[in-house]
Structures are given as structure tokens and as C-alpha cells.
Amino acid sequence: QVELDESGGGFVQAGGSLRISCAASRPFHNYVMGWFRQAPGNEREFVAYIDALERDTVYSDSVKGRFTISRDNGKNTLYLQMHSLKPEDTAVYFCAACVKSCHEFTKELSNYGYWGQGTQVTVSA
């Protein structure tokens, strides 16, 4: 089991940048990781994926080219660097560790068994 703790959220103007982090409670180098987000009234949606060795990353179409997922296995920390932020990026952002069907890319929420509490990102117009 691993506990995840997101941080770094906040308020930013449209066009700005923000980096959010996700600290794991123990070594997480064996876990495939993902970032998800949930806006008020919406379902939680996939944002980005990274495999255990950082060889493969996948992004949703809505953030591709603007967001970058990365990890530092030595620090047990996952990152999401966000550039060119838009008001529609406003949401609570969650990191998650994959526990099922992780041998290939997955964006299915049910495959991610460990979740953080989320960090709020608000982008003003």
C-alpha cells in the first residue's frame, strides 16, 4: 500500500504555469502513475500517464503539448508541469497509482487503486 499526497495547487491567470507534485509515502518505482482531474459537476477524467521507468507517457488530447508528467523515483515524487493554462483546466487534480492492468497504458479509473486527496487548481480568465 502507498499513500499519496498532492501539493502545489493554487490560483493562476490564464496563460500562466503551475507545477503540482505528488509525494508517495514509500518507494514507488514499481508503480505506474497517473494524474486525473475533476471539475465541479463533472466526472473525474484522465490527464496524464507515466510508466514506472519514465519510458512512456500519454496525455489526454485536452492537455497534450501544454502539460508534462514526470517522476523522480529517488524522491518518490510525481510531478505535473502545466503551461498555457486555460480556465477550463480549473479542477481538483489527483495523482493515482495503478494496481490493475498496468502492463500497458491505461486511463481507466478502476485500474488505479491508490489516490491522493487532490489539490485545487484554479485558472482565472
Short mmCIF file of N, CA and C in Angstrom, two decimals:
data_model
loop_
_atom_site.label_atom_id
_atom_site.label_comp_id
_atom_site.label_asym_id
_atom_site.label_seq_id
_atom_site.Cartn_x
_atom_site.Cartn_y
_atom_site.Cartn_z
N GLN A 1 0.84 -1.19 0.00
CA GLN A 1 0.00 0.00 0.00
C GLN A 1 0.89 1.25 0.00
N VAL A 2 0.43 2.27 -0.66
CA VAL A 2 1.18 3.52 -0.72
C VAL A 2 0.21 4.67 -0.52
N GLU A 3 0.60 5.64 0.26
CA GLU A 3 -0.19 6.85 0.45
C GLU A 3 0.38 7.95 -0.44
N LEU A 4 -0.52 8.74 -1.01
CA LEU A 4 -0.14 9.78 -1.95
C LEU A 4 -0.63 11.12 -1.45
N ASP A 5 0.20 12.14 -1.59
CA ASP A 5 -0.12 13.46 -1.07
C ASP A 5 0.23 14.51 -2.11
N GLU A 6 -0.81 15.13 -2.71
CA GLU A 6 -0.59 16.16 -3.71
C GLU A 6 -0.36 17.52 -3.07
N SER A 7 0.38 18.37 -3.76
CA SER A 7 0.62 19.73 -3.31
C SER A 7 0.93 20.61 -4.50
N GLY A 8 0.93 21.92 -4.26
CA GLY A 8 1.34 22.85 -5.30
C GLY A 8 0.21 23.51 -6.06
N GLY A 9 -1.02 23.15 -5.77
CA GLY A 9 -2.14 23.79 -6.45
C GLY A 9 -2.28 25.25 -6.02
N GLY A 10 -3.12 25.99 -6.74
CA GLY A 10 -3.33 27.38 -6.39
C GLY A 10 -4.07 28.11 -7.48
N PHE A 11 -4.00 29.44 -7.41
CA PHE A 11 -4.66 30.31 -8.38
C PHE A 11 -3.63 30.80 -9.39
N VAL A 12 -4.02 30.84 -10.64
CA VAL A 12 -3.13 31.32 -11.69
C VAL A 12 -3.98 31.94 -12.79
N GLN A 13 -3.43 32.94 -13.44
CA GLN A 13 -4.14 33.57 -14.54
C GLN A 13 -4.01 32.73 -15.81
N ALA A 14 -4.97 32.87 -16.68
CA ALA A 14 -4.90 32.16 -17.95
C ALA A 14 -3.60 32.50 -18.67
N GLY A 15 -3.00 31.46 -19.23
CA GLY A 15 -1.72 31.62 -19.89
C GLY A 15 -0.54 31.36 -18.98
N GLY A 16 -0.78 31.25 -17.70
CA GLY A 16 0.27 31.03 -16.74
C GLY A 16 0.67 29.57 -16.61
N SER A 17 1.60 29.34 -15.68
CA SER A 17 2.14 28.00 -15.46
C SER A 17 2.05 27.64 -13.99
N LEU A 18 2.05 26.34 -13.75
CA LEU A 18 2.00 25.83 -12.38
C LEU A 18 2.56 24.42 -12.40
N ARG A 19 3.26 24.05 -11.34
CA ARG A 19 3.72 22.66 -11.20
C ARG A 19 3.13 22.09 -9.92
N ILE A 20 2.46 20.97 -10.06
CA ILE A 20 1.94 20.28 -8.90
C ILE A 20 2.73 19.00 -8.67
N SER A 21 2.77 18.58 -7.42
CA SER A 21 3.57 17.42 -7.02
C SER A 21 2.72 16.40 -6.30
N CYS A 22 3.23 15.20 -6.25
CA CYS A 22 2.56 14.10 -5.56
C CYS A 22 3.64 13.29 -4.86
N ALA A 23 3.66 13.35 -3.53
CA ALA A 23 4.66 12.63 -2.77
C ALA A 23 4.10 11.29 -2.31
N ALA A 24 4.87 10.25 -2.53
CA ALA A 24 4.47 8.91 -2.10
C ALA A 24 5.08 8.60 -0.73
N SER A 25 4.37 7.82 0.05
CA SER A 25 4.78 7.53 1.42
C SER A 25 5.92 6.53 1.50
N ARG A 26 6.18 5.84 0.40
CA ARG A 26 7.27 4.86 0.37
C ARG A 26 7.75 4.75 -1.07
N PRO A 27 8.85 4.05 -1.31
CA PRO A 27 9.35 3.91 -2.69
C PRO A 27 8.26 3.46 -3.65
N PHE A 28 8.11 4.19 -4.75
CA PHE A 28 7.00 3.88 -5.67
C PHE A 28 7.51 3.57 -7.07
N HIS A 29 8.78 3.19 -7.20
CA HIS A 29 9.37 2.99 -8.52
C HIS A 29 8.74 1.84 -9.28
N ASN A 30 8.00 0.97 -8.59
CA ASN A 30 7.33 -0.13 -9.27
C ASN A 30 5.94 0.22 -9.77
N TYR A 31 5.47 1.41 -9.44
CA TYR A 31 4.10 1.78 -9.78
C TYR A 31 4.03 2.61 -11.05
N VAL A 32 3.13 2.23 -11.91
CA VAL A 32 2.69 3.11 -12.99
C VAL A 32 1.80 4.18 -12.35
N MET A 33 1.97 5.42 -12.77
CA MET A 33 1.26 6.52 -12.12
C MET A 33 0.44 7.33 -13.12
N GLY A 34 -0.56 7.99 -12.59
CA GLY A 34 -1.39 8.84 -13.44
C GLY A 34 -1.84 10.10 -12.71
N TRP A 35 -2.16 11.11 -13.50
CA TRP A 35 -2.82 12.31 -13.00
C TRP A 35 -4.23 12.34 -13.58
N PHE A 36 -5.17 12.69 -12.75
CA PHE A 36 -6.57 12.84 -13.13
C PHE A 36 -7.07 14.17 -12.58
N ARG A 37 -8.20 14.62 -13.08
CA ARG A 37 -8.77 15.87 -12.56
C ARG A 37 -10.29 15.78 -12.57
N GLN A 38 -10.88 16.58 -11.69
CA GLN A 38 -12.34 16.61 -11.60
C GLN A 38 -12.79 18.04 -11.37
N ALA A 39 -13.56 18.54 -12.31
CA ALA A 39 -14.15 19.87 -12.20
C ALA A 39 -15.54 19.75 -11.58
N PRO A 40 -16.02 20.81 -10.96
CA PRO A 40 -17.36 20.75 -10.33
C PRO A 40 -18.42 20.31 -11.31
N GLY A 41 -19.21 19.32 -10.92
CA GLY A 41 -20.29 18.84 -11.75
C GLY A 41 -19.87 17.86 -12.83
N ASN A 42 -18.56 17.60 -12.92
CA ASN A 42 -18.05 16.69 -13.95
C ASN A 42 -17.51 15.40 -13.34
N GLU A 43 -17.39 14.40 -14.17
CA GLU A 43 -16.76 13.17 -13.72
C GLU A 43 -15.24 13.35 -13.69
N ARG A 44 -14.59 12.52 -12.91
CA ARG A 44 -13.14 12.54 -12.87
C ARG A 44 -12.61 12.05 -14.21
N GLU A 45 -11.62 12.74 -14.74
CA GLU A 45 -11.11 12.39 -16.06
C GLU A 45 -9.60 12.25 -16.06
N PHE A 46 -9.14 11.45 -16.99
CA PHE A 46 -7.71 11.18 -17.16
C PHE A 46 -7.01 12.42 -17.69
N VAL A 47 -5.81 12.69 -17.19
CA VAL A 47 -4.98 13.79 -17.67
C VAL A 47 -3.67 13.27 -18.27
N ALA A 48 -2.93 12.47 -17.49
CA ALA A 48 -1.62 12.03 -17.97
C ALA A 48 -1.22 10.74 -17.29
N TYR A 49 -0.33 10.02 -17.95
CA TYR A 49 0.12 8.69 -17.50
C TYR A 49 1.63 8.61 -17.69
N ILE A 50 2.29 7.90 -16.78
CA ILE A 50 3.71 7.66 -16.92
C ILE A 50 4.02 6.26 -16.42
N ASP A 51 4.85 5.54 -17.15
CA ASP A 51 5.17 4.19 -16.70
C ASP A 51 6.23 4.26 -15.60
N ALA A 52 6.56 3.09 -15.05
CA ALA A 52 7.41 3.05 -13.86
C ALA A 52 8.80 3.60 -14.11
N LEU A 53 9.33 3.39 -15.33
CA LEU A 53 10.70 3.81 -15.63
C LEU A 53 10.75 5.07 -16.48
N GLU A 54 9.62 5.75 -16.60
CA GLU A 54 9.54 7.01 -17.33
C GLU A 54 9.90 6.84 -18.81
N ARG A 55 9.63 5.67 -19.36
CA ARG A 55 9.90 5.45 -20.78
C ARG A 55 8.71 5.80 -21.64
N ASP A 56 7.53 5.82 -21.04
CA ASP A 56 6.31 6.04 -21.79
C ASP A 56 5.42 7.01 -21.06
N THR A 57 4.95 8.02 -21.77
CA THR A 57 3.98 8.97 -21.23
C THR A 57 2.84 9.12 -22.22
N VAL A 58 1.65 9.34 -21.69
CA VAL A 58 0.46 9.53 -22.52
C VAL A 58 -0.34 10.69 -21.92
N TYR A 59 -0.92 11.50 -22.78
CA TYR A 59 -1.68 12.67 -22.34
C TYR A 59 -3.06 12.67 -22.97
N SER A 60 -3.99 13.27 -22.28
CA SER A 60 -5.30 13.49 -22.89
C SER A 60 -5.14 14.54 -23.98
N ASP A 61 -6.03 14.52 -24.93
CA ASP A 61 -5.96 15.47 -26.03
C ASP A 61 -6.06 16.91 -25.54
N SER A 62 -6.79 17.11 -24.46
CA SER A 62 -7.03 18.47 -23.98
C SER A 62 -5.79 19.12 -23.36
N VAL A 63 -4.81 18.31 -22.96
CA VAL A 63 -3.61 18.89 -22.32
C VAL A 63 -2.33 18.62 -23.11
N LYS A 64 -2.42 17.83 -24.14
CA LYS A 64 -1.23 17.46 -24.91
C LYS A 64 -0.54 18.71 -25.45
N GLY A 65 0.77 18.76 -25.25
CA GLY A 65 1.53 19.92 -25.71
C GLY A 65 1.63 21.04 -24.68
N ARG A 66 0.82 20.97 -23.64
CA ARG A 66 0.84 22.00 -22.59
C ARG A 66 1.30 21.45 -21.24
N PHE A 67 0.98 20.20 -20.97
CA PHE A 67 1.32 19.58 -19.69
C PHE A 67 2.42 18.55 -19.89
N THR A 68 3.25 18.37 -18.84
CA THR A 68 4.29 17.35 -18.86
C THR A 68 4.27 16.60 -17.54
N ILE A 69 4.14 15.29 -17.63
CA ILE A 69 4.22 14.44 -16.45
C ILE A 69 5.63 13.91 -16.32
N SER A 70 6.12 13.85 -15.09
CA SER A 70 7.46 13.30 -14.84
C SER A 70 7.49 12.72 -13.44
N ARG A 71 8.55 12.03 -13.14
CA ARG A 71 8.68 11.43 -11.82
C ARG A 71 10.14 11.41 -11.42
N ASP A 72 10.38 11.47 -10.13
CA ASP A 72 11.71 11.31 -9.57
C ASP A 72 11.61 10.14 -8.60
N ASN A 73 12.00 8.97 -9.05
CA ASN A 73 11.87 7.77 -8.21
C ASN A 73 12.77 7.84 -6.98
N GLY A 74 13.86 8.60 -7.07
CA GLY A 74 14.73 8.75 -5.91
C GLY A 74 14.08 9.55 -4.79
N LYS A 75 13.19 10.46 -5.18
CA LYS A 75 12.47 11.28 -4.21
C LYS A 75 11.04 10.80 -3.98
N ASN A 76 10.67 9.71 -4.65
CA ASN A 76 9.31 9.17 -4.52
C ASN A 76 8.26 10.24 -4.82
N THR A 77 8.49 11.01 -5.86
CA THR A 77 7.62 12.13 -6.18
C THR A 77 7.25 12.14 -7.65
N LEU A 78 5.99 12.42 -7.89
CA LEU A 78 5.43 12.56 -9.24
C LEU A 78 5.12 14.04 -9.45
N TYR A 79 5.30 14.49 -10.68
CA TYR A 79 5.06 15.90 -10.99
C TYR A 79 4.13 16.05 -12.19
N LEU A 80 3.47 17.21 -12.23
CA LEU A 80 2.74 17.61 -13.43
C LEU A 80 3.04 19.08 -13.65
N GLN A 81 3.82 19.35 -14.69
CA GLN A 81 4.13 20.72 -15.07
C GLN A 81 3.07 21.18 -16.06
N MET A 82 2.43 22.31 -15.76
CA MET A 82 1.33 22.80 -16.59
C MET A 82 1.66 24.18 -17.13
N HIS A 83 1.61 24.32 -18.42
CA HIS A 83 1.86 25.60 -19.09
C HIS A 83 0.61 26.01 -19.88
N SER A 84 0.58 27.29 -20.25
CA SER A 84 -0.52 27.82 -21.07
C SER A 84 -1.87 27.42 -20.50
N LEU A 85 -2.01 27.61 -19.21
CA LEU A 85 -3.23 27.17 -18.54
C LEU A 85 -4.44 27.95 -19.03
N LYS A 86 -5.57 27.25 -19.06
CA LYS A 86 -6.83 27.80 -19.53
C LYS A 86 -7.86 27.71 -18.41
N PRO A 87 -8.88 28.55 -18.41
CA PRO A 87 -9.93 28.44 -17.38
C PRO A 87 -10.54 27.04 -17.32
N GLU A 88 -10.63 26.36 -18.44
CA GLU A 88 -11.21 25.02 -18.45
C GLU A 88 -10.30 23.97 -17.80
N ASP A 89 -9.07 24.35 -17.44
CA ASP A 89 -8.20 23.46 -16.68
C ASP A 89 -8.51 23.50 -15.19
N THR A 90 -9.38 24.41 -14.77
CA THR A 90 -9.75 24.51 -13.37
C THR A 90 -10.39 23.21 -12.89
N ALA A 91 -9.82 22.65 -11.83
CA ALA A 91 -10.30 21.36 -11.31
C ALA A 91 -9.49 20.99 -10.08
N VAL A 92 -9.95 19.96 -9.40
CA VAL A 92 -9.12 19.30 -8.39
C VAL A 92 -8.31 18.24 -9.11
N TYR A 93 -7.01 18.26 -8.91
CA TYR A 93 -6.10 17.33 -9.57
C TYR A 93 -5.68 16.25 -8.58
N PHE A 94 -5.78 15.01 -9.04
CA PHE A 94 -5.47 13.84 -8.23
C PHE A 94 -4.34 13.04 -8.87
N CYS A 95 -3.43 12.54 -8.06
CA CYS A 95 -2.48 11.55 -8.54
C CYS A 95 -2.97 10.18 -8.09
N ALA A 96 -2.57 9.16 -8.83
CA ALA A 96 -3.03 7.81 -8.53
C ALA A 96 -2.01 6.79 -8.97
N ALA A 97 -1.97 5.67 -8.26
CA ALA A 97 -1.07 4.57 -8.58
C ALA A 97 -1.87 3.41 -9.15
N CYS A 98 -1.39 2.89 -10.25
CA CYS A 98 -2.08 1.78 -10.93
C CYS A 98 -1.85 0.48 -10.19
N VAL A 99 -2.92 -0.30 -10.04
CA VAL A 99 -2.81 -1.59 -9.36
C VAL A 99 -3.34 -2.73 -10.20
N LYS A 100 -3.97 -2.44 -11.35
CA LYS A 100 -4.58 -3.47 -12.17
C LYS A 100 -4.36 -3.13 -13.64
N SER A 101 -4.02 -4.17 -14.41
CA SER A 101 -3.83 -3.99 -15.86
C SER A 101 -2.82 -2.88 -16.15
N CYS A 102 -1.73 -2.92 -15.42
CA CYS A 102 -0.75 -1.83 -15.51
C CYS A 102 0.37 -2.12 -16.50
N HIS A 103 0.34 -3.26 -17.17
CA HIS A 103 1.44 -3.64 -18.05
C HIS A 103 1.46 -2.83 -19.33
N GLU A 104 0.35 -2.12 -19.58
CA GLU A 104 0.29 -1.24 -20.73
C GLU A 104 -0.52 -0.01 -20.33
N PHE A 105 -0.53 0.99 -21.18
CA PHE A 105 -1.23 2.23 -20.86
C PHE A 105 -2.67 1.97 -20.48
N THR A 106 -3.09 2.60 -19.40
CA THR A 106 -4.49 2.54 -19.01
C THR A 106 -4.91 3.89 -18.44
N LYS A 107 -6.09 4.32 -18.79
CA LYS A 107 -6.66 5.54 -18.22
C LYS A 107 -7.95 5.24 -17.46
N GLU A 108 -8.21 3.94 -17.27
CA GLU A 108 -9.41 3.55 -16.55
C GLU A 108 -9.24 3.81 -15.06
N LEU A 109 -10.14 4.60 -14.50
CA LEU A 109 -10.04 4.93 -13.08
C LEU A 109 -10.03 3.69 -12.21
N SER A 110 -10.78 2.69 -12.60
CA SER A 110 -10.90 1.49 -11.77
C SER A 110 -9.59 0.71 -11.68
N ASN A 111 -8.64 0.99 -12.56
CA ASN A 111 -7.35 0.32 -12.52
C ASN A 111 -6.36 1.00 -11.56
N TYR A 112 -6.75 2.13 -11.06
CA TYR A 112 -5.88 2.87 -10.15
C TYR A 112 -6.42 2.70 -8.74
N GLY A 113 -5.61 2.09 -7.87
CA GLY A 113 -6.12 1.70 -6.56
C GLY A 113 -5.75 2.62 -5.42
N TYR A 114 -4.74 3.44 -5.62
CA TYR A 114 -4.31 4.36 -4.57
C TYR A 114 -4.41 5.79 -5.10
N TRP A 115 -5.08 6.63 -4.32
CA TRP A 115 -5.37 8.00 -4.73
C TRP A 115 -4.96 8.97 -3.63
N GLY A 116 -4.51 10.16 -4.06
CA GLY A 116 -4.31 11.22 -3.11
C GLY A 116 -5.62 11.95 -2.83
N GLN A 117 -5.54 12.97 -2.00
CA GLN A 117 -6.74 13.71 -1.61
C GLN A 117 -7.06 14.83 -2.60
N GLY A 118 -6.12 15.13 -3.47
CA GLY A 118 -6.35 16.14 -4.50
C GLY A 118 -5.81 17.51 -4.13
N THR A 119 -5.49 18.29 -5.15
CA THR A 119 -5.07 19.67 -4.95
C THR A 119 -5.82 20.55 -5.95
N GLN A 120 -6.33 21.68 -5.49
CA GLN A 120 -7.17 22.54 -6.32
C GLN A 120 -6.30 23.43 -7.21
N VAL A 121 -6.63 23.45 -8.49
CA VAL A 121 -6.01 24.37 -9.45
C VAL A 121 -7.13 25.24 -10.02
N THR A 122 -6.98 26.54 -9.87
CA THR A 122 -7.98 27.48 -10.37
C THR A 122 -7.32 28.44 -11.35
N VAL A 123 -7.86 28.49 -12.56
CA VAL A 123 -7.31 29.35 -13.61
C VAL A 123 -8.34 30.44 -13.91
N SER A 124 -7.94 31.67 -13.71
CA SER A 124 -8.86 32.78 -13.95
C SER A 124 -8.68 33.31 -15.37
N ALA A 125 -9.78 33.78 -15.93
CA ALA A 125 -9.75 34.28 -17.31
C ALA A 125 -9.06 35.63 -17.40
#
